[in-house]
Coordinates of C-alpha atoms in Angstrom, one line a residue:
X1 CA -37.4 3.1 -13.4
X2 CA -34.9 4.4 -10.6
X3 CA -32.1 2.9 -12.7
X4 CA -33.6 4.6 -15.7
X5 CA -34.0 8.1 -13.9
X6 CA -30.3 8.1 -12.4
X7 CA -29.0 7.4 -15.9
X8 CA -30.7 9.9 -17.9
X9 CA -29.8 12.9 -15.2
X10 CA -26.4 11.5 -15.3
X11 CA -25.8 12.0 -19.0
X12 CA -27.4 15.2 -19.1
X13 CA -25.0 16.7 -16.6
X14 CA -22.2 15.2 -18.7
X15 CA -23.0 16.7 -21.4
X16 CA -23.4 19.9 -19.9
X17 CA -20.1 19.5 -18.3
X18 CA -18.7 18.7 -21.7
X19 CA -20.0 21.6 -23.8
X20 CA -18.9 23.7 -20.8
X21 CA -15.4 22.7 -21.2
X22 CA -15.7 22.9 -25.0
X23 CA -16.6 26.7 -24.5
X24 CA -13.9 27.3 -22.5
X25 CA -11.3 25.4 -24.6
X26 CA -12.2 27.4 -27.6
X27 CA -12.7 30.5 -26.3
X28 CA -16.4 31.3 -26.3
X29 CA -17.4 34.0 -24.4
X30 CA -19.2 32.1 -21.0
X31 CA -21.8 34.7 -20.6
X32 CA -23.0 34.1 -24.2
X33 CA -23.0 30.5 -23.5
X34 CA -26.0 28.8 -25.2
X35 CA -26.1 26.5 -22.1
X36 CA -28.8 27.2 -19.1
X37 CA -27.5 28.4 -15.9
X38 CA -25.5 30.6 -17.5
X39 CA -24.7 34.7 -17.1
X40 CA -22.7 36.6 -14.4
X41 CA -22.2 33.9 -12.5
X42 CA -19.5 31.7 -14.9
X43 CA -18.0 29.4 -12.5
X44 CA -21.0 28.5 -9.5
X45 CA -23.1 26.7 -12.4
X46 CA -20.0 24.4 -13.1
X47 CA -19.2 23.5 -9.9
X48 CA -22.4 22.7 -8.5
X49 CA -23.3 20.4 -11.6
X50 CA -19.9 19.2 -11.6
X51 CA -20.4 18.5 -7.8
X52 CA -23.9 16.7 -8.7
X53 CA -22.3 14.5 -11.6
X54 CA -20.1 13.4 -8.9
X55 CA -22.1 12.4 -6.3
X56 CA -24.5 10.4 -8.9
X57 CA -21.1 9.0 -10.4
X58 CA -20.4 7.7 -6.4
X59 CA -23.7 7.0 -5.1
X60 CA -26.4 7.4 -7.6
X61 CA -24.6 4.6 -9.6
X62 CA -24.7 2.0 -6.8
X63 CA -28.3 2.7 -6.7
X64 CA -28.9 2.9 -10.8
X65 CA -26.7 -0.3 -11.7
X66 CA -23.5 1.6 -12.4
X67 CA -22.0 0.6 -9.7
X68 CA -23.3 -2.8 -8.7
X69 CA -23.0 -6.2 -10.3
X70 CA -25.8 -6.6 -13.5
X71 CA -28.4 -9.2 -12.7
X72 CA -28.9 -12.2 -14.9
X73 CA -31.9 -11.9 -17.2
X74 CA -34.3 -14.9 -18.8
X75 CA -33.6 -18.2 -17.9
X76 CA -30.9 -18.4 -15.7
X77 CA -28.1 -21.9 -15.8
X78 CA -25.4 -22.5 -13.7
X79 CA -21.8 -23.7 -14.4
X80 CA -18.5 -23.5 -13.5
X81 CA -16.4 -20.6 -13.8
X82 CA -12.2 -19.7 -12.8
X83 CA -11.3 -16.2 -12.4
X84 CA -8.7 -15.1 -15.5
X85 CA -8.6 -11.2 -14.4
X86 CA -9.3 -8.9 -11.0
X87 CA -8.8 -5.3 -11.6
X88 CA -10.0 -2.0 -9.7
X89 CA -12.4 0.3 -11.5
X90 CA -11.3 3.2 -9.4
X91 CA -15.0 3.8 -7.8
X92 CA -15.4 3.1 -4.1
X93 CA -18.7 3.2 -2.2
X94 CA -19.0 3.9 1.7
X95 CA -14.6 3.0 1.6
X96 CA -15.5 -0.6 -0.1
X97 CA -13.5 -0.6 -4.2
X98 CA -15.2 -1.9 -6.8
X99 CA -13.7 -4.5 -8.9
X100 CA -14.1 -5.8 -12.3
X101 CA -13.5 -9.8 -12.4
X102 CA -13.4 -11.4 -15.6
X103 CA -14.1 -14.9 -15.5
X104 CA -13.7 -18.0 -18.1
X105 CA -17.3 -19.8 -17.6
X106 CA -17.4 -23.6 -18.3
X107 CA -21.2 -24.2 -19.3
X108 CA -22.5 -28.2 -18.7
X109 CA -23.0 -28.4 -22.7
X110 CA -22.0 -25.2 -24.3
X111 CA -18.3 -24.2 -25.5
X112 CA -16.5 -21.8 -22.7
X113 CA -16.9 -18.1 -22.9
X114 CA -15.5 -14.8 -20.8
X115 CA -17.8 -13.1 -19.0
X116 CA -17.4 -9.5 -17.1
X117 CA -19.0 -9.3 -13.6
X118 CA -18.7 -5.7 -11.7
X119 CA -19.3 -5.8 -8.1
X120 CA -18.2 -4.1 -4.6
X121 CA -16.3 -6.2 -2.7
X122 CA -14.8 -6.3 0.7
X123 CA -11.2 -6.2 1.8
X124 CA -11.6 -9.0 3.8
X125 CA -13.3 -11.2 0.7
X126 CA -11.0 -10.4 -1.8
X127 CA -8.8 -13.6 -0.9
X128 CA -11.5 -15.3 -2.1
X129 CA -11.8 -13.9 -5.7
X130 CA -7.9 -14.4 -6.9
X131 CA -7.2 -15.3 -10.3
X132 CA -7.1 -19.2 -10.7
X133 CA -9.7 -20.0 -8.2
X134 CA -13.1 -21.7 -9.6
X135 CA -16.2 -20.1 -8.8
X136 CA -19.9 -21.2 -9.2
X137 CA -21.7 -18.5 -11.5
X138 CA -25.3 -17.9 -12.9
X139 CA -25.5 -17.3 -16.5
X140 CA -27.8 -16.7 -19.4
X141 CA -28.0 -18.4 -22.6
X142 CA -28.8 -15.0 -24.4
X143 CA -26.6 -12.8 -22.6
X144 CA -23.2 -14.1 -22.3
X145 CA -21.4 -10.7 -21.1
X146 CA -23.5 -11.2 -17.8
X147 CA -22.6 -13.5 -15.2
X148 CA -23.7 -13.7 -11.0
X149 CA -21.8 -15.6 -8.2
X150 CA -24.2 -18.5 -7.4
X151 CA -24.5 -19.7 -3.5
X152 CA -23.2 -23.0 -2.8
X153 CA -25.4 -23.3 0.0
X154 CA -28.4 -23.4 -2.4
X155 CA -29.5 -26.8 -2.9
X156 CA -30.1 -25.9 -6.8
X157 CA -26.7 -24.8 -7.5
X158 CA -25.3 -27.8 -5.4
X159 CA -26.9 -30.5 -7.5
X160 CA -26.6 -28.5 -10.7
X161 CA -22.4 -28.2 -10.0
X162 CA -22.8 -32.0 -9.1
X163 CA -24.5 -32.7 -12.6
X164 CA -21.9 -30.5 -14.2
X165 CA -19.3 -32.6 -12.8
X166 CA -20.7 -36.2 -13.8
X167 CA -21.1 -35.1 -17.3
X168 CA -17.7 -33.7 -17.2
X169 CA -16.3 -36.8 -17.0
X170 CA -15.5 -35.7 -13.3
X171 CA -16.4 -38.2 -11.1
X172 CA -15.7 -42.2 -12.0
X173 CA -19.2 -43.3 -13.7
X174 CA -18.8 -46.4 -10.4
X175 CA -19.3 -43.9 -7.9
X176 CA -22.2 -41.6 -8.9
X177 CA -24.7 -43.6 -7.4
X178 CA -22.7 -43.4 -4.1
X179 CA -22.3 -39.6 -4.6
X180 CA -25.9 -39.1 -5.7
X181 CA -27.9 -41.4 -3.2
X182 CA -25.6 -42.6 -0.7
X183 CA -24.7 -41.9 2.9
X184 CA -22.3 -39.3 3.8
X185 CA -19.8 -40.3 6.7
X186 CA -16.7 -38.4 8.1
X187 CA -13.0 -40.4 6.7
X188 CA -9.2 -39.1 6.5
X189 CA -6.6 -39.6 4.1
X190 CA -4.4 -42.3 4.9
X191 CA -2.4 -42.1 1.2
X192 CA -2.5 -39.9 -1.6
X193 CA -0.9 -40.7 -5.4
X194 CA -1.5 -38.5 -8.4
X195 CA -2.3 -40.6 -11.2
X196 CA -1.0 -38.0 -13.8
X197 CA -4.5 -37.8 -15.3
X198 CA -5.7 -34.1 -15.9
X199 CA -9.3 -32.6 -16.8
X200 CA -10.9 -29.4 -17.0
X201 CA -7.9 -28.1 -15.0
X202 CA -8.3 -30.5 -12.5
X203 CA -5.5 -33.4 -11.5
X204 CA -7.1 -36.7 -10.3
X205 CA -5.9 -38.4 -7.2
X206 CA -5.7 -41.8 -6.3
X207 CA -6.6 -42.1 -2.4
X208 CA -6.8 -44.8 0.4
X209 CA -9.3 -43.7 3.4
X210 CA -10.1 -44.8 6.7
X211 CA -13.9 -44.7 6.6
X212 CA -15.4 -43.8 10.4
X213 CA -19.2 -43.4 10.2
X214 CA -20.2 -42.8 13.5
X215 CA -21.0 -45.7 16.1
X216 CA -19.9 -48.1 13.5
X217 CA -16.7 -49.9 12.9
X218 CA -14.0 -48.1 10.5
X219 CA -13.0 -49.8 7.1
X220 CA -10.1 -48.7 4.6
X221 CA -11.5 -48.0 0.9
X222 CA -10.0 -46.7 -1.9
X223 CA -11.0 -44.3 -4.9
X224 CA -9.8 -41.4 -7.1
X225 CA -10.7 -38.0 -7.4
X226 CA -10.6 -34.8 -9.4
X227 CA -9.2 -31.6 -8.0
X228 CA -8.4 -28.2 -8.7
X229 CA -4.5 -27.7 -7.9
X230 CA -5.3 -25.4 -5.2
X231 CA -7.3 -28.1 -3.1
X232 CA -4.7 -30.4 -3.3
X233 CA -3.1 -29.3 0.0
X234 CA -6.9 -30.2 1.7
X235 CA -5.9 -34.1 0.6
X236 CA -2.9 -34.7 2.4
X237 CA -2.3 -37.8 4.4
X238 CA -4.0 -37.1 7.4
X239 CA -6.7 -34.5 6.4
X240 CA -9.9 -35.0 7.3
X241 CA -12.5 -35.5 4.3
X242 CA -16.0 -36.6 4.0
X243 CA -17.5 -39.8 2.1
X244 CA -20.2 -41.3 0.6
X245 CA -21.1 -45.1 0.0
X246 CA -23.9 -47.4 -0.2
X247 CA -24.6 -50.1 2.4
X248 CA -24.9 -52.6 -0.1
X249 CA -21.3 -51.6 -1.5
X250 CA -19.0 -50.0 0.9
X251 CA -16.1 -50.3 -1.1
X252 CA -17.1 -48.0 -3.8
X253 CA -16.9 -44.3 -2.2
X254 CA -16.7 -40.6 -3.8
X255 CA -15.4 -38.1 -1.5
X256 CA -15.8 -34.4 -0.7
X257 CA -13.8 -31.6 1.1
X258 CA -17.2 -30.0 2.5
X259 CA -20.0 -31.8 4.7
X260 CA -23.4 -31.0 2.9
X261 CA -27.0 -31.2 3.8
X262 CA -28.9 -33.8 4.0
X263 CA -30.8 -34.6 1.2

């Protein structure tokens, strides 16, 4: 309701200002204007209305939805997106600039599509929203123009992204059981070699890793992993990583860069 009220008031003020400017351009006597609040004071009203219009655009827009990100309506799905464009809108609220993000979303089963996300971004957070970076998103099946950034710390989001990787063939079928039901332990990279395979914008690496569970003997194992180009630097020789394995098959492992919460 608040959004509708602010939008109506802003539109009424916009129409008032457009008519006032049009009358001035065509030489209409402003004292005989069709607009309310006209008469002897031909400048006071336009100035006050112009100030009100600007305040609504700057502050009211954030409250009404004009200056904030749109919410996904209806049943939301979770997918992976890659940022294809980042541009300033020119609006700033409390010294925080607003940006338009254009994201190419890759759903689990449907065709890719590009959606727009308008949001306020702190300068310190802009580095995480660069062109080419992957981001988890929520989207609607009925309104693909609107997306939200999803929280990777949400277990539902993490499970959906894992299912997306499995369905897209980004996890070797032999690794699925280890990745979904195995134990996560610290490990480190001993050897890394690109295989030349690419899928979904990711490159496949063949790794030899040192498994190092706490309080237990270490062992070496070989595996493969698909990663985005931006993450390859985090899988160099000596890099600490995390790996999943099942006790009955310690040589079949699946790796990840981040530690995950216990299931």
